[in-house]
PDB file of C-alpha atoms in Angstrom:
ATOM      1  CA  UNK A   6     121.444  15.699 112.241  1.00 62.00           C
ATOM      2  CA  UNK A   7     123.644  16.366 115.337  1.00 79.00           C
ATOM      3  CA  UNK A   8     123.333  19.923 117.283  1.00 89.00           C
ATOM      4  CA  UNK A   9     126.788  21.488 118.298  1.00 90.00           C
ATOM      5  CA  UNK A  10     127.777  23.937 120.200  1.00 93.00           C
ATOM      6  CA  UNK A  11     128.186  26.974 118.273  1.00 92.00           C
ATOM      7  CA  UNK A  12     125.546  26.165 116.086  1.00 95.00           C
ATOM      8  CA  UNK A  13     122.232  28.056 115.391  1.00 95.00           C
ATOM      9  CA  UNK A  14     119.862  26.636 116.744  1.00 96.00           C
ATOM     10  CA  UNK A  15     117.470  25.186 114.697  1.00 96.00           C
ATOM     11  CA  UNK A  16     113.292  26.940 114.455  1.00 96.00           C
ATOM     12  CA  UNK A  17     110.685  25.567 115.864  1.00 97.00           C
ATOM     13  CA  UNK A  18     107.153  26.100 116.909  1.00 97.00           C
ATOM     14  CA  UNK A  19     104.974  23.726 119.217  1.00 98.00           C
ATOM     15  CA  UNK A  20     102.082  23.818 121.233  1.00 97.00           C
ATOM     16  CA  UNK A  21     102.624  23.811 125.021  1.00 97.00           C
ATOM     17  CA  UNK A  22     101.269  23.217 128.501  1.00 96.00           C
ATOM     18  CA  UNK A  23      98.716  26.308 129.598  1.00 95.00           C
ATOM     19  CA  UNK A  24      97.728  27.230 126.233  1.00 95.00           C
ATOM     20  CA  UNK A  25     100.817  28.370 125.580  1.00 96.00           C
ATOM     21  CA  UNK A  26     102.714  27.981 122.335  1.00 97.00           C
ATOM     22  CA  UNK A  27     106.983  28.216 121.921  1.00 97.00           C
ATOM     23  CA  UNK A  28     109.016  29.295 119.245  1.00 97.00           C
ATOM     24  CA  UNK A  29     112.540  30.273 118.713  1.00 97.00           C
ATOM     25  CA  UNK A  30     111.536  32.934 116.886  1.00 96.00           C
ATOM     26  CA  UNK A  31     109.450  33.888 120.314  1.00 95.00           C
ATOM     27  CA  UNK A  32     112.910  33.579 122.333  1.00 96.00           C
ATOM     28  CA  UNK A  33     115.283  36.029 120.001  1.00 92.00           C
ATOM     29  CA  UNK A  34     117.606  37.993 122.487  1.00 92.00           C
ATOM     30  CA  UNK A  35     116.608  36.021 125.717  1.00 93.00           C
ATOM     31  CA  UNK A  36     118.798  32.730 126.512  1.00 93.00           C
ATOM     32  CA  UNK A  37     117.199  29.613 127.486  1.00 96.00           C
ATOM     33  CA  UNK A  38     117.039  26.283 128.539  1.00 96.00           C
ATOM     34  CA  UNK A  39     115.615  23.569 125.844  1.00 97.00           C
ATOM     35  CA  UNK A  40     115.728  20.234 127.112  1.00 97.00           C
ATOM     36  CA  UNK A  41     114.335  16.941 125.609  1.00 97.00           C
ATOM     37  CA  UNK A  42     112.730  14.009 127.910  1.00 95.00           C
ATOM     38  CA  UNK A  43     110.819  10.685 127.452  1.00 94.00           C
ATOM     39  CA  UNK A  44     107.929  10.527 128.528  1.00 93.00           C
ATOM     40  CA  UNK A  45     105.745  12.376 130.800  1.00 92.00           C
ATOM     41  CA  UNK A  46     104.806  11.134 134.176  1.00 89.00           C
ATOM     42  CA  UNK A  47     107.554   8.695 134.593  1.00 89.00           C
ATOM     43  CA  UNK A  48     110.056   8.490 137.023  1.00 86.00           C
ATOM     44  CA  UNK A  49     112.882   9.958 135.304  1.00 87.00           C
ATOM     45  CA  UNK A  50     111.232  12.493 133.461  1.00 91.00           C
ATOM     46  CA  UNK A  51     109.641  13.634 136.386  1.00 91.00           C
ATOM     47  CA  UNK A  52     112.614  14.001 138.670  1.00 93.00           C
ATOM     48  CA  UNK A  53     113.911  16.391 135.517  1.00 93.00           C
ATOM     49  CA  UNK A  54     111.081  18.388 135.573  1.00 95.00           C
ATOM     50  CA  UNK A  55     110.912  18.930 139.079  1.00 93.00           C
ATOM     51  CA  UNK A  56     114.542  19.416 139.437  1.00 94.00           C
ATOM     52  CA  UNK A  57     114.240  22.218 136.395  1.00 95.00           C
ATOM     53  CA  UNK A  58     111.105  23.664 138.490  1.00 96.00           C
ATOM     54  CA  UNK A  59     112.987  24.162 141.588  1.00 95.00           C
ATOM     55  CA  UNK A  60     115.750  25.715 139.880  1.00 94.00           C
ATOM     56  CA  UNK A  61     113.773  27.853 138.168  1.00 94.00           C
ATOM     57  CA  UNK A  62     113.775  30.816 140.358  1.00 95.00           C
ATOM     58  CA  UNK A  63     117.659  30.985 139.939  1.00 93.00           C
ATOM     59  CA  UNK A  64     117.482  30.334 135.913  1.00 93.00           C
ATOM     60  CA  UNK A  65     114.953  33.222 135.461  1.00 94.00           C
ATOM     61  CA  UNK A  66     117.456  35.072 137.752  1.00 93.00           C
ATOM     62  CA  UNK A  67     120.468  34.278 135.325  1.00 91.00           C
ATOM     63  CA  UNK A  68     117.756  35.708 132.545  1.00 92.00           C
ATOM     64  CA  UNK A  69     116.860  32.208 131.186  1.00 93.00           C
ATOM     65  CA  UNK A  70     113.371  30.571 130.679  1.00 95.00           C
ATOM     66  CA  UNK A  71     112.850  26.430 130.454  1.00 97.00           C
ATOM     67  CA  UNK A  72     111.438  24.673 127.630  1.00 98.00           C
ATOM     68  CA  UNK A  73     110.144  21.046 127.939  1.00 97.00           C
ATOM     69  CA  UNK A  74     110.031  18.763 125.182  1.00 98.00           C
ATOM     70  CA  UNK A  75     108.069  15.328 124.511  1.00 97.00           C
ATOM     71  CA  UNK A  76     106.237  13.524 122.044  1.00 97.00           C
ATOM     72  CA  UNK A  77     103.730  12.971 123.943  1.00 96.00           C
ATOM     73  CA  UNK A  78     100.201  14.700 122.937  1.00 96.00           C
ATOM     74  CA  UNK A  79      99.108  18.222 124.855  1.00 96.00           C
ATOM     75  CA  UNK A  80      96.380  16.015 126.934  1.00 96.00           C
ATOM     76  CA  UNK A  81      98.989  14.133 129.170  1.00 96.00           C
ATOM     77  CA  UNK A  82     101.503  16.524 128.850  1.00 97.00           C
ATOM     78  CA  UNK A  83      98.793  19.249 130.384  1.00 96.00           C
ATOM     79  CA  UNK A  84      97.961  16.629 133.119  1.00 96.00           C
ATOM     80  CA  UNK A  85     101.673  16.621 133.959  1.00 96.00           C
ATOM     81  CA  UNK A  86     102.195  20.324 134.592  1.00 97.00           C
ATOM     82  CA  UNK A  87      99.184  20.483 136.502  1.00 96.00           C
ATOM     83  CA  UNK A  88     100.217  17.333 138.967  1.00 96.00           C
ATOM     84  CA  UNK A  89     103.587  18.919 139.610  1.00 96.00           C
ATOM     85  CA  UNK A  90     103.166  22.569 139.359  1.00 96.00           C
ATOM     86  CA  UNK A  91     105.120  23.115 136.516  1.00 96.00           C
ATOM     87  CA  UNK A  92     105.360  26.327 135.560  1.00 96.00           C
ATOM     88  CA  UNK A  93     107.543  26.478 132.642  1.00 97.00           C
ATOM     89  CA  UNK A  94     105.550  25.012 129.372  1.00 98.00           C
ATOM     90  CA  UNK A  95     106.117  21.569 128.682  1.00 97.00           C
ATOM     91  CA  UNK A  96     105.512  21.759 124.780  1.00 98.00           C
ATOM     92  CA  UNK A  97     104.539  18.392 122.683  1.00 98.00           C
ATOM     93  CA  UNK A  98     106.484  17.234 119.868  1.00 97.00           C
ATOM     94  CA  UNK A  99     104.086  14.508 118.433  1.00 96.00           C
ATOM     95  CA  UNK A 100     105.032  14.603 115.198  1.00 96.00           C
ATOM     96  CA  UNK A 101     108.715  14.344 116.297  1.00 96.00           C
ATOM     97  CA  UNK A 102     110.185  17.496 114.065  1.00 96.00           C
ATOM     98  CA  UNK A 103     111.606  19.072 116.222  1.00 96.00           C
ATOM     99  CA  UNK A 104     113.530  16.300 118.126  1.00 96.00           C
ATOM    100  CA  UNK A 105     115.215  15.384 114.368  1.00 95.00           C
ATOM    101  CA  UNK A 106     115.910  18.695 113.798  1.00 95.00           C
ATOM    102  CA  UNK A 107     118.150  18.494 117.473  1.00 96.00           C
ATOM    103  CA  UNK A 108     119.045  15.373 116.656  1.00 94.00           C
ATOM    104  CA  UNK A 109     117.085  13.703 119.768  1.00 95.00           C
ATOM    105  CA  UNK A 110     115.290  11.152 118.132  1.00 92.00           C
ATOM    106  CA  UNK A 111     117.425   8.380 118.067  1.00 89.00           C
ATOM    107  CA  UNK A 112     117.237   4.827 117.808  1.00 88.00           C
ATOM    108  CA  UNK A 113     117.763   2.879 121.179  1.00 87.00           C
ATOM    109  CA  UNK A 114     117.520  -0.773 122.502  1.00 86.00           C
ATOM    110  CA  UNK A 115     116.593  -2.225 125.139  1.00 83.00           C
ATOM    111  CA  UNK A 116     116.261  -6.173 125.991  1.00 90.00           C
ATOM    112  CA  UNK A 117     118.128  -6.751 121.938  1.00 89.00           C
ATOM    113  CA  UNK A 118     115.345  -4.682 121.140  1.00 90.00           C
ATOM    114  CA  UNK A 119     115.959  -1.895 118.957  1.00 92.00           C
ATOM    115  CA  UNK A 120     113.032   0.938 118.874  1.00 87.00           C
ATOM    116  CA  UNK A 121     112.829   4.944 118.039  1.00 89.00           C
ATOM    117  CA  UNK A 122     112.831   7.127 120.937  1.00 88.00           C
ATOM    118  CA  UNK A 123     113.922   9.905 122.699  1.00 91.00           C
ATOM    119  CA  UNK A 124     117.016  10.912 123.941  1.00 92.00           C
ATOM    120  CA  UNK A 125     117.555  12.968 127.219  1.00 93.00           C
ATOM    121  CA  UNK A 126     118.844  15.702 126.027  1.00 96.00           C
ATOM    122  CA  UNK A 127     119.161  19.357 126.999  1.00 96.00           C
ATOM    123  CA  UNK A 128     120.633  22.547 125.208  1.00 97.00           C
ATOM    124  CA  UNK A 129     121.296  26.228 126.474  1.00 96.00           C
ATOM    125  CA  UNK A 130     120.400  28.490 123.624  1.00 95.00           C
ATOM    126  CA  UNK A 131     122.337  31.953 123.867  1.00 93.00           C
ATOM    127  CA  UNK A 132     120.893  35.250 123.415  1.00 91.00           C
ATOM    128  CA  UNK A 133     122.404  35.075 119.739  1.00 93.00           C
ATOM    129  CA  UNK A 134     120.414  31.879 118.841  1.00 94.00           C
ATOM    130  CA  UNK A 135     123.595  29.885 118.836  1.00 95.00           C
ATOM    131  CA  UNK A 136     123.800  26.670 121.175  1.00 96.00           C
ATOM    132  CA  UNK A 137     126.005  27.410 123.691  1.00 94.00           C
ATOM    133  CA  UNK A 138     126.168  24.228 125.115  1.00 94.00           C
ATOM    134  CA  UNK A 139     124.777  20.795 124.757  1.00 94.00           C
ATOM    135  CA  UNK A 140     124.240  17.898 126.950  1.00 93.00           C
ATOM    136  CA  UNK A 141     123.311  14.394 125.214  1.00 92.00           C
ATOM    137  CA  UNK A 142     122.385  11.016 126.893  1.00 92.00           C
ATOM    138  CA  UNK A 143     121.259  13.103 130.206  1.00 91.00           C
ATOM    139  CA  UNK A 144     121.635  11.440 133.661  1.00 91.00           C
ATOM    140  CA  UNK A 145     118.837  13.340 135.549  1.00 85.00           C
ATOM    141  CA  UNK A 146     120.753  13.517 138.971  1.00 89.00           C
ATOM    142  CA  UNK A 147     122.495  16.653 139.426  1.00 89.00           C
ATOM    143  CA  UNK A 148     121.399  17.779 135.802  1.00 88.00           C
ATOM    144  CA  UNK A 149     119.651  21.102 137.090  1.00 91.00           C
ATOM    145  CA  UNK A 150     122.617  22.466 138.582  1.00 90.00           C
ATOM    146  CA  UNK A 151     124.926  21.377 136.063  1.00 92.00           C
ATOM    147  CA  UNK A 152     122.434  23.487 133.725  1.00 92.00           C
ATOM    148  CA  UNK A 153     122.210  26.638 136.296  1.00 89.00           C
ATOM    149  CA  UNK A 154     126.269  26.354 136.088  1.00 90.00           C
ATOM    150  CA  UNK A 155     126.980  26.465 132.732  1.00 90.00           C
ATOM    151  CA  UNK A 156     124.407  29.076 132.439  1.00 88.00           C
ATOM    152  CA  UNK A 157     126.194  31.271 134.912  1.00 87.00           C
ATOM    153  CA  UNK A 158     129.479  30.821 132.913  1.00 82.00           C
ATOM    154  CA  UNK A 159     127.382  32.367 129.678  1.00 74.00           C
ATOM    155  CA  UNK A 160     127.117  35.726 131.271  1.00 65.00           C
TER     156      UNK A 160
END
């Protein structure tokens, strides 16, 4: 299934980093930031997260929270908040629901390879529960801002 904008966006419930837990249901009436990545600890994935962590203080100031999403377990996923000081939760997706129900489980390929993974994705949720905007096939440089941008252009 493919997420558009203008679309509700679809439930979910996971467990996340710091004993947290995140739901839509949790996030009625507050807009926010739902972005998929890889893999924890890796390069990529960590520039994201560090790049959504410093930007933070801005999002929260535009009214929005961050939500992290991976299939890996809680264990590493715990380990990666901690290294980095992450402190939006990270939530795990191991049984990979949630990325099919955004459509961010997707088969790649790599080397004529082809294999199931994740897709960096990211999607601002309005207030409403609607997607307001969506952002497939990420490129991690610059992503932060573009978020912060298009979240200041939501009102």
């Amino acid at each position: 299934m493919s997420i558009e904008e203008g679309m509700d966006a679809p439930a979910f419930e996971l467990p996340a980093s710091g004993g947290r837990s995140v739901s839509l249901a949790a996030m009625k009436g507050q807009p926010f930031v739902l972005y998929f990545y890889p893999k924890a600890d890796t390069s990529g994935c960590t520039k994201e997260a560090c790049d959504f962590q410093e930007a933070l203080p801005a999002l929260q100031g535009l009214g929005l929270a961050v939500i992290g999403v991976s299939p890996d377990p809680m264990k590493p996923i715990e380990k990666f908040a901690e290294k980095y000081g992450l402190a939006f939760p990270l939530a795990s997706d191991a049984e990979k629901t949630v990325a099919q129900a955004y459509g961010t489980w997707v088969e790649k390929s790599m080397y004529g390879r082809t294999y199931m993974g994740m897709e960096r994705s990211t999607f601002l949720i309005g207030r409403d529960g609607r997607v307001a905007k969506v952002w497939r096939k990420v490129k991690v440089p610059g992503h932060a801002k573009a978020v912060m941008e298009a979240a200041k252009a939501l009102g």
